[in-house]
Amino acid sequence: MRSIWNGAISFGLVSIPIKLVNATESHSISFRQIHVNDGGRVRYRKVCELDGEEVPSAEIGKGYEEADGSIVPITDEDLAQLPLATAKTIEIMSFVPAEEIDPLQMDAAYYLAANGATAAKPYTLLREALKRSRKVAIAKYALRGRERLGMLRVVGDVIAMHGLLWPDEIRAPEGVAPEADVTVRDAELDLADALMATLGEVEMASLHDDYREAVEALIVAKSGGAFEPTEAVVEPAGGQVIDLMAALERSVRAAKASRGEAADGGGEEEVAAEAEVTPIRRKARAGAGTGTGTGAAAPKAVGGKKSTAASAKKTAASAATKKTTTAGGKSATGKSTSRTTKTAAKSTAKTATAKKTGSGAAASAKKTAAPRKRTSA
């Protein structure tokens, strides 16, 4: 790998010649600006304001603009002569536990490679000392025109350095936290812990950039002329969360199902039912019990212990109340219907009594005909 900086690590009186190598690389796809009408590329030209001519990169330098608009030229030789110990040295200042470093301070990462055979011994000494102490080194160094803060730690068999932001570069999170007073129950925290445990079981090496792969496939398809635009399948957005517990349970089961694990407890349908609103059933219409309409309610089941005579009396009473009325309130049709209903009720009652009597006589006859068993002495 190509080095971007050469210098040394200052470790007390020990000096370790090193080379700085980028530990990360960007795989993002970059686009060029083009003229939409004809596809021509749009370029930025660096033009001098005084003569209006384009300036090549070799003739471009640095300068500081004063408040009055005047420019003070600054050369690389001027910066190299600054009285800074960190100009070509990574100066270790202290060793601290790794947990004391706020991840918000993390910046770019680099590998420190030993520069030459003479650097192998002190390089290995610093690496093993960091391993045994389980600490990281805090250092200062200068790179790309400014002094920076760094953290040295061991990664495998090499020493890595993370650029750190200065403490005053970290903004305080004022007005970011929710202002509402919210209470979280222990049961909700338990489910959140279960969800975290399920989602946390993933290998970092298996993660990849799906968006970049989709863009690469799009470029290949368009360059080959076989591109057919399709609508992306977007999951419908859920409504308002009614039951947080049910939502957490569904999330845990969905996470386990995605990993082929068996979900504990009831199925997803039961949990989904808990998180939905149950509609209120409408009452049956007043006239649904009469006629043959589809809204008629199903008849209620009658137990076997009730007598037929009692049922007949109820039927007769119900029929009597449903007499056909006229404008005067009395009609021949109503009287005839009432008499017919009463006659039918009496007939049904007699039949039920006769069946009951016959049933009792038959049982008595069977009991008399059956011989008694004698017991031997």
Coordinates of C-alpha atoms in Angstrom, one line a residue:
M1 CA 0.0 0.0 0.0
R2 CA 1.2 3.5 -0.8
S3 CA 2.2 5.7 2.1
I4 CA 0.9 9.2 2.5
W5 CA 3.2 10.4 5.2
N6 CA 6.7 9.5 6.5
G7 CA 7.9 10.3 10.0
A8 CA 8.5 8.7 13.3
I9 CA 6.8 7.7 16.6
S10 CA 8.3 9.5 19.6
F11 CA 7.9 7.1 22.5
G12 CA 9.9 8.8 25.3
L13 CA 13.5 8.5 24.2
V14 CA 12.6 5.9 21.7
S15 CA 12.1 6.9 18.0
I16 CA 10.4 4.5 15.7
P17 CA 10.6 5.4 11.9
I18 CA 7.1 4.7 10.4
K19 CA 5.1 5.2 7.2
L20 CA 1.5 6.3 7.4
V21 CA -0.9 4.2 5.2
N22 CA -4.6 4.7 4.8
A23 CA -6.5 2.0 6.7
T24 CA -9.9 2.7 5.0
E25 CA -11.1 3.3 1.4
S26 CA -14.3 4.6 -0.1
H27 CA -16.3 2.4 -2.5
S28 CA -19.0 4.9 -3.1
I29 CA -19.8 5.5 -6.8
S30 CA -19.0 9.0 -8.0
F31 CA -20.9 10.8 -10.8
R32 CA -19.9 13.4 -13.3
Q33 CA -22.0 16.5 -14.0
I34 CA -23.2 16.5 -17.6
H35 CA -25.3 18.7 -19.9
V36 CA -28.7 17.1 -20.0
N37 CA -29.5 18.2 -23.6
D38 CA -26.5 16.6 -25.3
G39 CA -24.7 14.6 -22.6
G40 CA -21.6 16.7 -22.7
R41 CA -19.5 16.8 -19.6
V42 CA -19.5 19.9 -17.5
R43 CA -16.1 20.8 -16.1
Y44 CA -14.8 23.3 -13.6
R45 CA -12.0 25.5 -14.8
K46 CA -9.6 27.2 -12.3
V47 CA -9.3 30.7 -13.7
C48 CA -7.1 33.6 -12.4
E49 CA -9.2 36.6 -11.4
L50 CA -6.5 39.1 -12.6
D51 CA -5.8 37.9 -16.2
G52 CA -8.8 35.6 -16.8
E53 CA -6.6 32.7 -17.9
E54 CA -7.0 29.1 -16.8
V55 CA -4.3 28.1 -14.3
P56 CA -2.7 24.6 -14.2
S57 CA -2.5 22.7 -10.9
A58 CA 1.3 23.0 -10.8
E59 CA 1.0 26.8 -10.6
I60 CA -1.6 26.8 -7.8
G61 CA -0.4 27.6 -4.2
K62 CA -1.9 28.6 -0.9
G63 CA -2.7 32.0 0.5
Y64 CA -4.5 33.5 3.5
E65 CA -7.1 36.2 2.9
E66 CA -7.0 39.2 5.2
A67 CA -10.0 41.1 6.4
D68 CA -9.4 43.8 3.8
G69 CA -9.3 41.2 1.0
S70 CA -5.6 41.1 0.5
I71 CA -3.9 37.7 0.1
V72 CA -0.8 36.6 2.1
P73 CA 1.0 33.8 0.2
I74 CA 2.0 30.7 2.3
T75 CA 4.3 28.1 0.8
D76 CA 5.0 24.5 1.8
E77 CA 8.5 25.6 2.8
D78 CA 7.1 28.1 5.2
L79 CA 4.9 25.4 6.9
A80 CA 7.8 23.0 7.1
Q81 CA 9.9 25.5 9.0
L82 CA 7.3 25.9 11.8
P83 CA 8.7 25.2 15.3
L84 CA 6.5 22.2 15.9
A85 CA 7.7 18.9 17.3
T86 CA 4.8 17.2 15.5
A87 CA 5.8 18.3 12.0
K88 CA 7.3 14.9 11.2
T89 CA 6.7 13.1 14.5
I90 CA 3.8 11.3 16.1
E91 CA 4.4 12.4 19.7
I92 CA 2.8 10.0 22.3
M93 CA 1.7 12.0 25.3
S94 CA -0.1 9.4 27.5
F95 CA -1.7 6.0 27.8
V96 CA -5.3 5.7 28.8
P97 CA -8.0 2.9 28.8
A98 CA -9.8 2.6 25.5
E99 CA -13.2 3.2 27.1
E100 CA -12.2 6.7 28.0
I101 CA -12.2 7.7 24.3
D102 CA -15.6 9.0 23.2
P103 CA -16.5 7.4 19.8
L104 CA -17.8 10.9 18.7
Q105 CA -14.1 11.9 18.5
M106 CA -13.2 9.1 16.0
D107 CA -12.1 10.4 12.6
A108 CA -10.0 8.8 9.8
A109 CA -8.0 5.6 10.4
Y110 CA -4.5 4.8 9.4
Y111 CA -2.0 1.9 9.6
L112 CA 1.5 2.6 11.0
A113 CA 4.1 0.5 9.1
A114 CA 7.6 0.1 10.3
N115 CA 10.0 2.0 8.0
G116 CA 13.1 -0.1 7.5
A117 CA 14.7 -3.0 9.3
T118 CA 15.9 -0.8 12.2
A119 CA 12.3 0.1 13.1
A120 CA 11.2 -3.6 13.6
K121 CA 12.5 -3.9 17.1
P122 CA 11.1 -0.7 18.7
Y123 CA 7.9 -1.1 16.6
T124 CA 7.3 -4.6 18.1
L125 CA 8.1 -3.4 21.6
L126 CA 5.4 -0.6 21.4
R127 CA 2.9 -3.1 20.0
E128 CA 3.4 -5.7 22.7
A129 CA 3.4 -3.0 25.4
L130 CA 0.0 -1.8 24.2
K131 CA -1.3 -5.3 24.1
R132 CA -0.2 -6.2 27.6
S133 CA -1.4 -2.9 29.2
R134 CA -4.8 -3.1 27.4
K135 CA -4.5 0.7 26.9
V136 CA -4.3 3.0 23.9
A137 CA -1.8 5.8 23.3
I138 CA -2.9 9.4 22.9
A139 CA -0.6 11.3 20.5
K140 CA -0.3 14.6 18.5
Y141 CA 0.8 14.8 14.9
A142 CA 0.7 17.2 12.0
L143 CA -0.9 16.2 8.7
R144 CA -2.2 18.2 5.7
G145 CA -1.4 21.6 7.1
R146 CA -2.8 21.3 10.6
E147 CA -1.9 19.6 13.9
R148 CA -4.2 16.7 14.9
L149 CA -5.0 14.4 17.8
G150 CA -4.6 10.7 17.4
M151 CA -5.2 7.4 19.2
L152 CA -2.8 4.4 18.7
R153 CA -4.1 0.9 19.3
V154 CA -3.2 -2.7 18.2
V155 CA -5.1 -4.3 15.3
G156 CA -3.8 -7.9 14.8
D157 CA 0.0 -7.6 14.3
V158 CA 0.1 -3.9 13.4
I159 CA -0.4 -0.5 15.1
A160 CA -3.3 1.5 13.9
M161 CA -3.9 5.2 14.5
H162 CA -7.3 6.8 14.6
G163 CA -7.5 10.5 14.0
L164 CA -9.4 12.2 16.8
L165 CA -11.3 15.4 16.8
W166 CA -10.2 18.0 19.4
P167 CA -12.5 18.2 22.4
D168 CA -13.7 21.6 21.4
E169 CA -14.9 20.3 18.0
I170 CA -17.6 18.1 19.6
R171 CA -20.9 20.0 19.9
A172 CA -23.0 19.7 23.1
P173 CA -26.3 17.9 22.4
E174 CA -28.5 20.8 23.6
G175 CA -32.2 20.5 22.6
V176 CA -31.8 17.1 21.0
A177 CA -33.3 14.8 23.7
P178 CA -37.1 14.4 23.9
E179 CA -38.6 17.0 26.1
A180 CA -41.7 15.0 27.0
D181 CA -41.7 13.1 30.3
V182 CA -41.9 9.4 29.3
T183 CA -42.1 6.4 31.6
V184 CA -40.7 3.0 30.4
R185 CA -41.9 -0.2 32.0
D186 CA -39.6 -3.1 33.0
A187 CA -41.6 -5.4 30.7
E188 CA -40.9 -3.1 27.8
L189 CA -37.2 -3.0 28.6
D190 CA -37.1 -6.8 28.8
L191 CA -38.6 -7.1 25.3
A192 CA -36.2 -4.4 24.0
D193 CA -33.3 -6.4 25.5
A194 CA -34.6 -9.5 23.8
L195 CA -34.8 -7.7 20.5
M196 CA -31.3 -6.3 20.9
A197 CA -29.9 -9.7 21.6
T198 CA -31.6 -11.2 18.5
L199 CA -30.5 -8.4 16.1
G200 CA -27.0 -8.2 17.7
E201 CA -26.1 -11.7 16.5
V202 CA -24.6 -10.8 13.1
E203 CA -21.2 -11.1 11.6
M204 CA -19.8 -7.7 10.7
A205 CA -18.0 -9.2 7.7
S206 CA -21.3 -10.2 6.2
L207 CA -22.6 -6.7 5.9
H208 CA -22.4 -5.0 2.6
D209 CA -23.6 -1.9 0.7
D210 CA -26.8 -2.9 -1.1
Y211 CA -27.3 0.6 -2.6
R212 CA -23.9 0.5 -4.3
E213 CA -24.6 -2.9 -5.8
A214 CA -27.9 -1.7 -7.1
V215 CA -26.3 1.4 -8.7
E216 CA -23.6 -0.8 -10.3
A217 CA -26.2 -3.1 -11.8
L218 CA -28.1 0.0 -13.0
I219 CA -25.0 1.3 -14.8
V220 CA -24.3 -2.1 -16.4
A221 CA -27.9 -2.4 -17.6
K222 CA -28.0 1.1 -19.1
S223 CA -24.6 0.8 -20.8
G224 CA -25.8 -2.5 -22.4
G225 CA -29.1 -0.9 -23.6
A226 CA -31.2 -3.5 -21.8
F227 CA -32.4 -1.3 -19.0
E228 CA -36.1 -1.6 -18.1
P229 CA -37.2 0.6 -15.2
T230 CA -39.2 -1.1 -12.5
E231 CA -41.0 0.2 -9.5
A232 CA -39.4 -0.5 -6.2
V233 CA -41.4 -2.7 -3.8
V234 CA -42.0 -0.5 -0.8
E235 CA -43.5 -1.9 2.3
P236 CA -46.6 0.0 3.4
A237 CA -45.9 2.3 6.3
G238 CA -47.5 1.2 9.5
G239 CA -50.1 3.3 11.3
Q240 CA -49.9 4.5 14.8
V241 CA -48.5 2.1 17.4
I242 CA -51.4 1.1 19.6
D243 CA -49.6 -1.4 21.8
L244 CA -45.8 -1.0 22.3
M245 CA -45.5 -4.4 23.9
A246 CA -47.2 -6.1 21.0
A247 CA -45.0 -4.3 18.5
L248 CA -41.9 -5.3 20.4
E249 CA -43.0 -9.0 20.5
R250 CA -43.7 -8.9 16.8
S251 CA -40.2 -7.5 16.2
V252 CA -38.5 -10.2 18.3
R253 CA -40.4 -12.9 16.4
A254 CA -39.7 -11.4 13.0
A255 CA -36.0 -11.1 13.9
K256 CA -35.9 -14.8 15.0
A257 CA -37.8 -15.9 11.9
S258 CA -35.4 -14.1 9.6
R259 CA -32.6 -16.2 11.2
G260 CA -34.5 -19.4 11.0
E261 CA -35.0 -19.6 14.8
A262 CA -38.3 -20.9 16.3
A263 CA -40.3 -18.1 18.0
D264 CA -41.4 -18.7 21.6
G265 CA -45.0 -18.4 22.7
G266 CA -48.0 -17.9 20.4
G267 CA -47.9 -17.2 16.7
E268 CA -47.7 -13.8 15.0
E269 CA -51.4 -13.8 14.4
E270 CA -52.1 -13.7 18.1
V271 CA -49.7 -10.8 18.7
A272 CA -51.1 -9.0 15.7
A273 CA -54.6 -9.3 17.1
E274 CA -53.4 -7.7 20.3
A275 CA -52.1 -4.7 18.5
E276 CA -55.2 -4.1 16.4
V277 CA -58.5 -2.4 17.3
T278 CA -61.4 -4.8 17.7
P279 CA -64.5 -3.4 15.8
I280 CA -67.8 -3.1 17.8
R281 CA -70.5 -5.4 16.5
R282 CA -73.7 -3.8 15.4
K283 CA -77.0 -4.8 17.1
A284 CA -79.6 -6.7 15.1
R285 CA -82.4 -4.7 13.6
A286 CA -85.7 -4.6 15.5
G287 CA -87.7 -6.4 12.7
A288 CA -84.9 -9.0 11.9
G289 CA -86.7 -11.7 13.9
T290 CA -89.8 -11.8 11.7
G291 CA -89.8 -12.7 8.0
T292 CA -87.1 -14.5 6.0
G293 CA -84.5 -11.7 5.6
T294 CA -80.8 -12.3 5.8
G295 CA -80.5 -10.2 8.9
A296 CA -82.5 -12.6 11.0
A297 CA -80.7 -13.8 14.1
A298 CA -80.0 -17.5 14.6
P299 CA -82.5 -19.2 17.0
K300 CA -81.2 -19.8 20.5
A301 CA -80.6 -23.5 21.4
V302 CA -83.0 -24.9 23.9
G303 CA -81.9 -27.3 26.6
G304 CA -83.3 -30.8 26.9
K305 CA -84.6 -30.4 30.4
K306 CA -87.4 -27.9 29.4
S307 CA -90.8 -29.6 28.8
T308 CA -92.6 -29.3 25.5
A309 CA -95.7 -27.9 27.2
A310 CA -93.7 -25.0 28.6
S311 CA -92.4 -24.3 25.1
A312 CA -95.9 -24.5 23.7
K313 CA -97.2 -22.0 26.2
K314 CA -94.4 -19.6 25.4
T315 CA -95.1 -20.0 21.7
A316 CA -98.8 -19.4 22.3
A317 CA -98.1 -16.3 24.4
S318 CA -95.8 -14.9 21.8
A319 CA -98.2 -15.5 19.0
A320 CA -101.0 -13.9 21.0
T321 CA -99.1 -10.7 21.3
K322 CA -98.5 -10.5 17.5
K323 CA -102.2 -10.2 16.6
T324 CA -102.9 -8.4 13.3
T325 CA -104.4 -5.0 14.2
T326 CA -106.6 -2.7 12.2
A327 CA -107.4 0.9 12.5
G328 CA -110.1 0.1 15.2
G329 CA -107.8 -2.3 17.0
K330 CA -110.2 -5.3 16.6
S331 CA -110.9 -7.4 13.5
A332 CA -112.4 -10.7 12.6
T333 CA -109.0 -11.8 11.3
G334 CA -107.4 -11.1 14.7
K335 CA -110.0 -13.1 16.6
S336 CA -109.7 -16.0 14.2
T337 CA -105.9 -16.0 14.5
S338 CA -106.1 -15.9 18.3
R339 CA -108.6 -18.8 18.5
T340 CA -106.5 -20.9 16.1
T341 CA -103.3 -20.2 18.1
K342 CA -105.0 -21.1 21.5
T343 CA -106.4 -24.4 20.0
A344 CA -102.9 -25.3 18.6
A345 CA -101.3 -24.5 22.0
K346 CA -103.8 -26.8 23.9
S347 CA -103.3 -29.6 21.4
T348 CA -99.6 -29.4 21.7
A349 CA -99.8 -29.4 25.5
K350 CA -102.1 -32.5 25.5
T351 CA -99.7 -34.3 23.1
A352 CA -96.7 -33.5 25.4
T353 CA -98.6 -34.7 28.5
A354 CA -99.6 -37.9 26.7
K355 CA -96.0 -38.6 25.6
K356 CA -94.8 -37.9 29.2
T357 CA -97.5 -40.3 30.6
G358 CA -96.7 -43.0 28.1
S359 CA -93.0 -42.7 28.7
G360 CA -93.5 -43.1 32.5
A361 CA -95.8 -46.2 32.0
A362 CA -93.3 -47.9 29.8
A363 CA -90.5 -47.3 32.3
S364 CA -92.7 -48.8 35.1
A365 CA -93.5 -51.9 33.0
K366 CA -89.8 -52.6 32.3
K367 CA -89.0 -52.2 36.0
T368 CA -91.8 -54.7 37.0
A369 CA -90.9 -57.3 34.3
A370 CA -87.2 -57.4 35.3
P371 CA -86.7 -60.4 37.8
R372 CA -84.8 -59.7 41.0
K373 CA -81.4 -61.3 41.4
R374 CA -81.0 -63.5 44.5
T375 CA -77.8 -63.5 46.4
S376 CA -76.4 -66.7 47.6
A377 CA -75.9 -67.2 51.3

